[in-house]
Structures are given as structure tokens and as C-alpha cells.
């Protein structure tokens, strides 16, 4: 057979040779269906043979997702989740503080949030999303580093985004990390940015300036551009503290002296406590300049007041040595971090609350180590320090009220508050101690309950003052709780442990912890009561997060 003959097409018999037949060929004896279409390639979405295809309803094409099902009947409609009247519209009160309006929307489901109404002048081509998110994170960083609660930080971040037209934003705040996510639409990829908070500082003047910036951004009549917001934020970051270093040291001494008078000390005790606190403050500043962690700064700052109290006891000077040590402890107890930590826990930010309370515990352990070291050597040297003899608080209400007001004033200076807020927080601290003294000393009520009620009034008045100023409530509440801090209970607990009476020491420290929790919960409860009595604008009531209750 030649090559030409080999290239000729084979006959039909050769084509059906089983050795060269395609496996897709129709087997012999099976009828091939007629028609142009290929039966082997039928779509799996085709209607099976014998089943009638549904007819189009309402002009919709066959198979449309919007077609009414053929089994649907208006008379026998299945139960639905959407009520016949629809969902109630959420009406936000325009003249309410932006904290309330933003907190209301953050506590709502995303699908029920009202549409954004951009109050800032929109730039050509829409807002610059990366820059808006960066500005939001920078503002949140200043608030979180200044000690603001996590819920208020989220509300501020949400307010900044909405003021520039970014409504699908979800801020997320933890103790050291800020994150925010923006999704332009349901079919576009989200844009996410984050920022880490590495340094913290106490400056309530800067905190108030950031609140004013956020308030202007949410004001429909302000029209603050991105460039102007960045400029104002840079000015806030560069601002110097309102009080110099020597003023802070003097305030620390006055705070300790006023606290010693508050628990029964006289003029000599006042001077001794003030000197001890100022020495401790200077030593802490020296350690901070050398880069020593805050744990060791608190430990070293607690030693001078305790050493002066032990020195009086060893010299057999007829003064209340316990009042000297107690006054020094008042200047060190971390009341600001305690209130912020408990507030975060009560509002559902458990990770941030745990981190804040852990920070408080470390500071407290540092104070304990510093005081216990001095007390231990004082007991070994023969110091007559008796934990069974409580501080004799004489009935001198006018002097104690004046001392509580001085304590609140100096605490406000240490927190770097604005001068315009110092008078209000001083009066608030005097009211807190007056209520506590009337309930505990005159009424015989337990100190924990008296402290909780007094702290509740502090939170209530602080929230009302902050709403009047459209500012943060921290400057009006943190310094006012200074007179209520459990300094004496902490001291007697440490003294008992130094004398190897661990049971008594633990009982006294448990009392100090109870008083601290009463302060924090009372402040938060007072703030919540003030919000309940004021208009918030979320369909008649302020929504809270729904938690599981055992099911």
C-alpha cells in the first residue's frame, strides 16, 4: 500500500472498528435523537422531561429572583419578621451632644443606622478615604492615650468619619490598638487602617481640645476641611502642658498634705506628708528621665512618705505617723485608670477593661512593694506602728471639707486640666466628701455604700457639667473622686502584712478594693443616670448591647 492510499479516508466499516472507535460514539443498536442540538451537552439547569416549566408572572422573565412563587397566596401568607408597619425610624436629636448621637448609632445594627448627612464640604471627586481614616485614627489615638473610655473613643472616631460622608465605618478600640474599616458599597472591597498607641500621658487640656475639634467637625455650620482639621490637630499635639514641672511637684505635696488632714492629721503631719510626697515625685521624675518603667517609678515614689512616717515613730514624736503615710498614698493611687477600666468593663469592652485593670494592679503592686519595704525595716528597728489603732478622725467637718476641696484642686492640677474647669471640679469634690461624711460619720452607714453614693453624685454632676460645656466628663469626675480614694485602708493592710499579720492585712486590702470598685461603679452609674434623664434621640430610648443571660 502506497503513502497516497494510506492517506485516503477509511470506509464506514473501518470507522466502527472497536479498536479505533471514540468512547463518546453512540453504541450500535441505540437510536440517535434527531435535531441540531447535542443531547450529551444538556444544561443541568434545564427542566426535566415531564415537568411543566413555570410561567412568567407579572412580566418578569422566567427564573427571575423577583418572581412571586407559584405557591404564594396573600390569604395564607407565611409569618414574616418585618412588621406590617415597618421598622421605627430613628430620629436623632440635632441639639444633643455628638457623643450621644454617635453612641446611639454605634449601638444599632448596621442595617438600621440612618443614612449619613455629610456636614463637611465635600471635595471634588468625593472624600479622600485614606486621609479621612488617618485623621480619624490620629484623633482616636490622642483620646485613648489621654485616658478616655473605649466607648467614647469609638464614638469620636465614628463621628469624624460620618462628618466627611463615610457612613459604612466600623471603628474598633482596644487598649493599645485602634482600627477602622470602611466599605464603600456592598460590592467593593473594604479599606482598613490601624494605629498602635505606644505612649500614654495625662493631659486633660489636650483631651478637651480634641473634643472641641470633634464637636466642630460634627457641627453642620462649621465646614472644617481636611487640611484645617490636620492643622488644628498638629497644634493640639504641639501644645505645651498648662502647668510647669515645679507646679506639679507642689501640687503633689499639697495633695498629700490635704489627704493627711482629711484623715485626722494636724499641721505638722500636713508638712511632713507634703515633703514626703514632693520627694517621691522628684525621685519618680528622675527615674522617668532614665527610662525606668512606671512600675519602679511608683515603687520609688511610695518610699519617702513611708520613710518619714517610720522616722517619726522611731523618734517617738507625738504625731499621727499613720496619717503621714496615708497622705503619701493618696497622691499615688491610680484612680484615673481604675475609673476608666471599670467603665470599659460596664460598657462591654472587656479586653480593654482587663488591660486597664491589669495596669492598675501593677501600679498598686509597685506601691505595695515600696511601702512594705520601708515598713518592714521600720518594724525591725523597733518602730511602734500599730495597725489596730485606726486613724482618729475627729469631728471637724469644716476643716475636712476644705481639705477635700484642696485635694480635688491639686488633683486637677496633676491631671493638667484647663484652668476654667478647676473651680467646678473643686466644688464637685467638696460635695462628694460632704455626702460621704454625712452618710458615714453622721448616719452610721457603711463606708462602701457611702462611697458609692458620693461617687454617683460625682458622676452625675460631672456628666451634667460636661454636657453644658460639650466636652469630656473625665476632667469633671476624675479629680473629684480624690477625697474618696481608699488610702487609709490600703496603708493599714500593708502595715498588717509587714507585721506578719496576713489575715488582717488581706481583710483591710479587700476593704480597699471594695471602696475602689464602689468609686468606679458609682461614677459610671451617675453618668448613666444623667443620660437616662436627658434626650438622646434613639427612637425614644437609648439602646444598649444585648448580652446573653444564661441562654
Short mmCIF file of C-alpha atoms in Angstrom, two decimals, residues 175-526:
data_model
loop_
_atom_site.label_atom_id
_atom_site.label_comp_id
_atom_site.label_asym_id
_atom_site.label_seq_id
_atom_site.Cartn_x
_atom_site.Cartn_y
_atom_site.Cartn_z
CA UNK A 175 -6.03 49.06 74.96
CA UNK A 176 -3.12 49.55 72.56
CA UNK A 177 -4.62 49.19 69.06
CA UNK A 178 -7.01 51.36 67.07
CA UNK A 179 -8.54 50.05 63.84
CA UNK A 180 -11.22 51.28 61.46
CA UNK A 181 -12.77 49.71 58.38
CA UNK A 182 -14.72 51.47 55.64
CA UNK A 183 -16.66 49.67 52.90
CA UNK A 184 -17.74 51.99 50.06
CA UNK A 185 -20.54 49.63 48.95
CA UNK A 186 -21.65 46.05 49.26
CA UNK A 187 -19.75 45.04 46.12
CA UNK A 188 -16.47 46.89 46.80
CA UNK A 189 -13.54 45.83 48.91
CA UNK A 190 -13.29 47.43 52.37
CA UNK A 191 -10.49 49.82 53.27
CA UNK A 192 -8.92 49.11 56.66
CA UNK A 193 -6.36 51.11 58.64
CA UNK A 194 -4.92 50.72 62.14
CA UNK A 195 -2.70 52.58 64.57
CA UNK A 196 -0.86 51.49 67.72
CA UNK A 197 -0.90 53.55 70.92
CA UNK A 198 2.55 53.16 72.46
CA UNK A 199 2.80 56.13 74.81
CA UNK A 200 0.26 57.42 77.29
CA UNK A 201 0.15 60.68 79.14
CA UNK A 202 -2.16 62.63 81.41
CA UNK A 203 -3.15 65.96 79.89
CA UNK A 204 -6.84 66.79 80.15
CA UNK A 205 -6.25 70.15 78.46
CA UNK A 206 -5.25 68.31 75.28
CA UNK A 207 -8.20 65.97 75.76
CA UNK A 208 -10.61 68.91 75.92
CA UNK A 209 -9.07 70.44 72.78
CA UNK A 210 -9.61 67.18 70.85
CA UNK A 211 -13.25 67.11 71.98
CA UNK A 212 -13.72 70.66 70.70
CA UNK A 213 -12.24 69.64 67.36
CA UNK A 214 -14.64 66.69 67.04
CA UNK A 215 -17.52 68.95 68.06
CA UNK A 216 -16.62 71.40 65.27
CA UNK A 217 -16.33 68.57 62.76
CA UNK A 218 -19.85 67.40 63.58
CA UNK A 219 -21.27 70.93 63.52
CA UNK A 220 -23.14 71.48 60.21
CA UNK A 221 -22.28 75.19 60.29
CA UNK A 222 -18.53 74.83 60.85
CA UNK A 223 -17.41 73.29 57.49
CA UNK A 224 -13.95 72.24 58.67
CA UNK A 225 -11.92 70.91 55.74
CA UNK A 226 -9.43 68.07 55.99
CA UNK A 227 -6.49 70.46 55.77
CA UNK A 228 -7.89 72.63 58.56
CA UNK A 229 -8.56 69.57 60.73
CA UNK A 230 -4.99 68.35 60.23
CA UNK A 231 -3.64 71.80 61.09
CA UNK A 232 -5.66 72.03 64.30
CA UNK A 233 -4.66 68.50 65.27
CA UNK A 234 -0.97 69.37 64.80
CA UNK A 235 -1.42 72.45 67.02
CA UNK A 236 -3.04 70.29 69.71
CA UNK A 237 -0.15 67.82 69.65
CA UNK A 238 2.47 70.59 69.87
CA UNK A 239 0.78 72.46 72.73
CA UNK A 240 2.76 72.63 75.96
CA UNK A 241 1.32 71.46 79.24
CA UNK A 242 -0.55 74.23 81.08
CA UNK A 243 1.43 73.81 84.32
CA UNK A 244 5.24 73.69 84.73
CA UNK A 245 7.08 70.88 86.49
CA UNK A 246 7.56 72.75 89.77
CA UNK A 247 3.81 73.40 89.95
CA UNK A 248 3.11 69.69 89.54
CA UNK A 249 5.56 68.85 92.34
CA UNK A 250 3.98 71.45 94.62
CA UNK A 251 0.52 70.12 93.77
CA UNK A 252 1.63 66.61 94.68
CA UNK A 253 2.80 67.84 98.08
CA UNK A 254 -0.38 69.81 98.73
CA UNK A 255 -2.47 66.79 97.74
CA UNK A 256 -0.68 64.55 100.24
CA UNK A 257 -0.90 67.20 102.96
CA UNK A 258 -4.62 67.74 102.41
CA UNK A 259 -5.21 63.97 102.45
CA UNK A 260 -3.37 63.66 105.78
CA UNK A 261 -5.54 66.39 107.29
CA UNK A 262 -8.60 64.66 105.87
CA UNK A 263 -7.83 61.52 107.91
CA UNK A 264 -7.07 63.34 111.17
CA UNK A 265 -3.61 64.89 110.84
CA UNK A 266 -2.52 68.27 112.19
CA UNK A 267 -0.26 70.98 110.76
CA UNK A 268 2.97 69.06 111.45
CA UNK A 269 1.53 66.00 109.73
CA UNK A 270 0.48 68.20 106.81
CA UNK A 271 4.04 69.49 106.34
CA UNK A 272 5.61 66.04 106.73
CA UNK A 273 3.23 64.41 104.23
CA UNK A 274 3.78 67.24 101.75
CA UNK A 275 7.58 66.93 101.98
CA UNK A 276 7.44 63.16 101.58
CA UNK A 277 5.17 63.37 98.53
CA UNK A 278 7.34 66.02 96.86
CA UNK A 279 10.47 63.93 97.42
CA UNK A 280 8.73 60.93 95.95
CA UNK A 281 7.57 62.94 92.95
CA UNK A 282 11.07 64.21 92.21
CA UNK A 283 12.51 60.71 92.52
CA UNK A 284 9.85 59.41 90.13
CA UNK A 285 10.70 62.15 87.62
CA UNK A 286 14.40 61.23 87.91
CA UNK A 287 13.62 57.57 87.23
CA UNK A 288 11.38 58.51 84.29
CA UNK A 289 14.22 60.53 82.78
CA UNK A 290 16.44 57.43 82.98
CA UNK A 291 13.86 55.34 81.14
CA UNK A 292 12.76 53.26 84.14
CA UNK A 293 9.29 51.65 83.73
CA UNK A 294 6.33 53.11 85.61
CA UNK A 295 6.17 50.13 87.95
CA UNK A 296 9.50 51.10 89.51
CA UNK A 297 8.57 54.79 89.46
CA UNK A 298 5.52 54.07 91.66
CA UNK A 299 7.61 51.85 93.93
CA UNK A 300 10.25 54.51 94.50
CA UNK A 301 7.71 57.35 94.85
CA UNK A 302 5.95 55.46 97.68
CA UNK A 303 9.11 55.16 99.79
CA UNK A 304 9.71 58.76 101.06
CA UNK A 305 6.29 59.28 102.73
CA UNK A 306 6.54 55.85 104.37
CA UNK A 307 10.11 56.60 105.49
CA UNK A 308 9.06 59.90 107.09
CA UNK A 309 6.19 58.19 108.92
CA UNK A 310 8.50 55.44 110.20
CA UNK A 311 11.08 58.09 111.20
CA UNK A 312 8.51 59.86 113.36
CA UNK A 313 7.65 56.56 115.00
CA UNK A 314 11.30 55.70 115.70
CA UNK A 315 11.98 59.19 117.10
CA UNK A 316 8.91 58.86 119.36
CA UNK A 317 7.49 62.13 118.07
CA UNK A 318 3.90 62.59 119.18
CA UNK A 319 2.33 62.81 115.71
CA UNK A 320 0.00 60.56 113.74
CA UNK A 321 2.60 58.72 111.68
CA UNK A 322 -0.15 56.74 110.00
CA UNK A 323 -1.64 59.95 108.61
CA UNK A 324 1.70 60.84 107.01
CA UNK A 325 1.91 57.52 105.16
CA UNK A 326 -1.77 57.66 104.22
CA UNK A 327 -1.38 61.13 102.75
CA UNK A 328 1.51 59.95 100.60
CA UNK A 329 -0.57 57.04 99.31
CA UNK A 330 -3.38 59.37 98.24
CA UNK A 331 -1.01 61.05 95.78
CA UNK A 332 -0.11 57.72 94.15
CA UNK A 333 -3.29 55.66 93.96
CA UNK A 334 -4.26 55.31 90.25
CA UNK A 335 -7.86 56.49 90.47
CA UNK A 336 -7.98 57.66 86.85
CA UNK A 337 -7.04 54.29 85.36
CA UNK A 338 -9.34 52.48 87.80
CA UNK A 339 -12.41 54.50 86.79
CA UNK A 340 -11.64 54.12 83.08
CA UNK A 341 -11.10 50.36 83.44
CA UNK A 342 -14.36 49.72 85.27
CA UNK A 343 -16.23 51.97 82.84
CA UNK A 344 -14.93 49.95 79.88
CA UNK A 345 -16.00 46.73 81.56
CA UNK A 346 -19.50 48.02 82.29
CA UNK A 347 -19.96 49.18 78.69
CA UNK A 348 -18.89 45.85 77.16
CA UNK A 349 -15.23 46.48 76.23
CA UNK A 350 -13.86 43.58 78.23
CA UNK A 351 -10.45 43.32 76.58
CA UNK A 352 -9.68 46.98 77.18
CA UNK A 353 -11.12 46.82 80.70
CA UNK A 354 -8.94 43.80 81.53
CA UNK A 355 -5.84 45.57 80.27
CA UNK A 356 -6.61 48.76 82.22
CA UNK A 357 -7.32 46.87 85.44
CA UNK A 358 -4.13 44.87 84.96
CA UNK A 359 -2.27 48.17 84.65
CA UNK A 360 -3.89 49.37 87.89
CA UNK A 361 -2.84 46.12 89.58
CA UNK A 362 0.78 46.58 88.52
CA UNK A 363 0.84 50.17 89.81
CA UNK A 364 -0.73 49.06 93.06
CA UNK A 365 1.79 46.23 93.47
CA UNK A 366 4.58 48.74 92.93
CA UNK A 367 3.16 50.96 95.68
CA UNK A 368 2.79 47.91 97.94
CA UNK A 369 6.40 46.86 97.45
CA UNK A 370 7.71 50.36 98.12
CA UNK A 371 5.68 50.88 101.31
CA UNK A 372 6.18 47.33 102.58
CA UNK A 373 9.96 47.63 102.22
CA UNK A 374 10.07 50.71 104.43
CA UNK A 375 7.54 49.37 106.93
CA UNK A 376 9.41 46.09 107.24
CA UNK A 377 12.69 47.78 108.15
CA UNK A 378 10.81 50.18 110.45
CA UNK A 379 9.26 47.28 112.36
CA UNK A 380 12.63 45.53 112.58
CA UNK A 381 14.19 48.72 114.01
CA UNK A 382 11.53 48.89 116.74
CA UNK A 383 9.02 51.31 115.29
CA UNK A 384 5.76 51.37 117.27
CA UNK A 385 3.38 51.16 114.33
CA UNK A 386 0.11 49.58 115.45
CA UNK A 387 -2.41 48.58 112.76
CA UNK A 388 -5.11 48.01 115.40
CA UNK A 389 -5.20 51.72 116.19
CA UNK A 390 -7.26 53.26 113.43
CA UNK A 391 -6.89 56.85 112.40
CA UNK A 392 -8.82 59.04 114.82
CA UNK A 393 -10.96 61.19 112.56
CA UNK A 394 -12.15 63.99 114.81
CA UNK A 395 -15.42 65.71 114.15
CA UNK A 396 -14.27 68.82 112.32
CA UNK A 397 -16.42 68.88 109.19
CA UNK A 398 -15.46 72.38 108.02
CA UNK A 399 -11.73 71.59 108.06
CA UNK A 400 -12.31 68.26 106.32
CA UNK A 401 -14.49 69.81 103.61
CA UNK A 402 -11.81 72.45 103.00
CA UNK A 403 -9.14 69.72 102.86
CA UNK A 404 -11.21 67.70 100.38
CA UNK A 405 -11.57 70.73 98.14
CA UNK A 406 -7.82 71.39 98.26
CA UNK A 407 -7.22 67.74 97.44
CA UNK A 408 -9.52 67.90 94.40
CA UNK A 409 -7.91 71.16 93.24
CA UNK A 410 -4.38 69.78 93.40
CA UNK A 411 -5.52 66.53 91.74
CA UNK A 412 -6.90 68.63 88.87
CA UNK A 413 -3.53 70.36 88.51
CA UNK A 414 -1.76 66.99 88.39
CA UNK A 415 -4.14 65.90 85.63
CA UNK A 416 -3.20 69.02 83.60
CA UNK A 417 -6.77 70.29 83.44
CA UNK A 418 -7.83 73.59 81.95
CA UNK A 419 -7.97 76.43 84.41
CA UNK A 420 -11.63 77.01 83.58
CA UNK A 421 -12.55 73.55 84.90
CA UNK A 422 -10.57 73.64 88.14
CA UNK A 423 -13.21 75.56 90.13
CA UNK A 424 -16.05 73.24 89.07
CA UNK A 425 -14.14 70.07 89.92
CA UNK A 426 -13.07 71.56 93.26
CA UNK A 427 -16.68 72.20 94.23
CA UNK A 428 -17.63 68.73 93.00
CA UNK A 429 -15.01 67.17 95.27
CA UNK A 430 -16.28 69.15 98.25
CA UNK A 431 -19.83 67.94 97.59
CA UNK A 432 -18.60 64.33 97.33
CA UNK A 433 -16.86 64.44 100.71
CA UNK A 434 -19.82 66.24 102.34
CA UNK A 435 -22.17 63.47 101.21
CA UNK A 436 -19.74 60.77 102.31
CA UNK A 437 -19.21 62.36 105.74
CA UNK A 438 -22.92 62.90 106.29
CA UNK A 439 -23.74 59.28 105.47
CA UNK A 440 -20.79 57.54 107.14
CA UNK A 441 -19.88 59.64 110.19
CA UNK A 442 -23.25 61.20 110.97
CA UNK A 443 -25.57 58.49 109.63
CA UNK A 444 -23.51 55.43 110.56
CA UNK A 445 -23.83 53.90 107.08
CA UNK A 446 -21.12 51.54 105.86
CA UNK A 447 -18.16 53.19 104.10
CA UNK A 448 -18.69 51.19 100.91
CA UNK A 449 -22.30 52.32 100.49
CA UNK A 450 -21.43 55.90 101.44
CA UNK A 451 -18.57 55.92 98.93
CA UNK A 452 -20.79 54.53 96.17
CA UNK A 453 -23.46 57.20 96.70
CA UNK A 454 -20.91 60.02 96.84
CA UNK A 455 -19.18 58.75 93.70
CA UNK A 456 -22.57 58.50 91.98
CA UNK A 457 -23.18 62.19 92.64
CA UNK A 458 -19.70 62.95 91.29
CA UNK A 459 -20.52 61.11 88.07
CA UNK A 460 -23.93 62.78 87.80
CA UNK A 461 -22.63 66.31 88.28
CA UNK A 462 -19.60 65.62 86.08
CA UNK A 463 -21.80 64.41 83.24
CA UNK A 464 -24.09 67.44 83.54
CA UNK A 465 -21.12 69.82 83.51
CA UNK A 466 -19.60 68.08 80.51
CA UNK A 467 -22.89 68.38 78.60
CA UNK A 468 -23.06 72.06 79.45
CA UNK A 469 -19.54 72.51 78.04
CA UNK A 470 -19.92 69.89 75.24
CA UNK A 471 -16.71 68.30 76.48
CA UNK A 472 -15.43 65.12 78.05
CA UNK A 473 -16.70 64.15 81.51
CA UNK A 474 -13.29 62.96 82.74
CA UNK A 475 -11.98 66.40 83.81
CA UNK A 476 -15.08 66.91 85.97
CA UNK A 477 -15.12 63.49 87.64
CA UNK A 478 -11.60 62.08 87.99
CA UNK A 479 -10.20 64.77 90.29
CA UNK A 480 -13.43 64.97 92.29
CA UNK A 481 -13.11 61.35 93.45
CA UNK A 482 -9.72 62.08 95.02
CA UNK A 483 -11.08 62.52 98.58
CA UNK A 484 -12.85 59.15 98.33
CA UNK A 485 -9.78 57.06 97.44
CA UNK A 486 -9.04 54.26 99.95
CA UNK A 487 -5.68 55.46 101.21
CA UNK A 488 -6.07 54.58 104.89
CA UNK A 489 -7.43 51.07 104.22
CA UNK A 490 -4.51 50.42 101.89
CA UNK A 491 -1.97 51.60 104.45
CA UNK A 492 -3.33 49.52 107.33
CA UNK A 493 -3.47 46.45 105.11
CA UNK A 494 0.19 46.88 104.16
CA UNK A 495 1.19 47.55 107.76
CA UNK A 496 -0.51 44.37 108.97
CA UNK A 497 1.27 42.34 106.32
CA UNK A 498 4.60 43.91 107.29
CA UNK A 499 3.99 42.75 110.88
CA UNK A 500 3.26 39.21 109.66
CA UNK A 501 -0.48 39.52 110.29
CA UNK A 502 -1.51 38.40 106.84
CA UNK A 503 -5.16 37.75 107.65
CA UNK A 504 -5.77 41.27 108.93
CA UNK A 505 -3.83 42.69 106.03
CA UNK A 506 -5.87 40.82 103.44
CA UNK A 507 -9.11 41.94 105.08
CA UNK A 508 -8.02 45.57 105.00
CA UNK A 509 -6.83 45.30 101.40
CA UNK A 510 -10.13 43.67 100.43
CA UNK A 511 -11.90 46.65 102.01
CA UNK A 512 -9.69 48.99 99.95
CA UNK A 513 -10.56 47.07 96.78
CA UNK A 514 -14.27 47.25 97.64
CA UNK A 515 -14.05 51.00 98.13
CA UNK A 516 -12.21 51.38 94.82
CA UNK A 517 -14.86 49.37 92.97
CA UNK A 518 -17.60 51.37 94.69
CA UNK A 519 -15.99 54.58 93.44
CA UNK A 520 -15.68 53.37 89.85
CA UNK A 521 -19.17 51.83 89.67
CA UNK A 522 -20.72 54.85 91.37
CA UNK A 523 -19.15 57.27 88.89
CA UNK A 524 -20.34 55.21 85.94
CA UNK A 525 -23.83 54.78 87.38
CA UNK A 526 -24.16 58.50 87.94
#
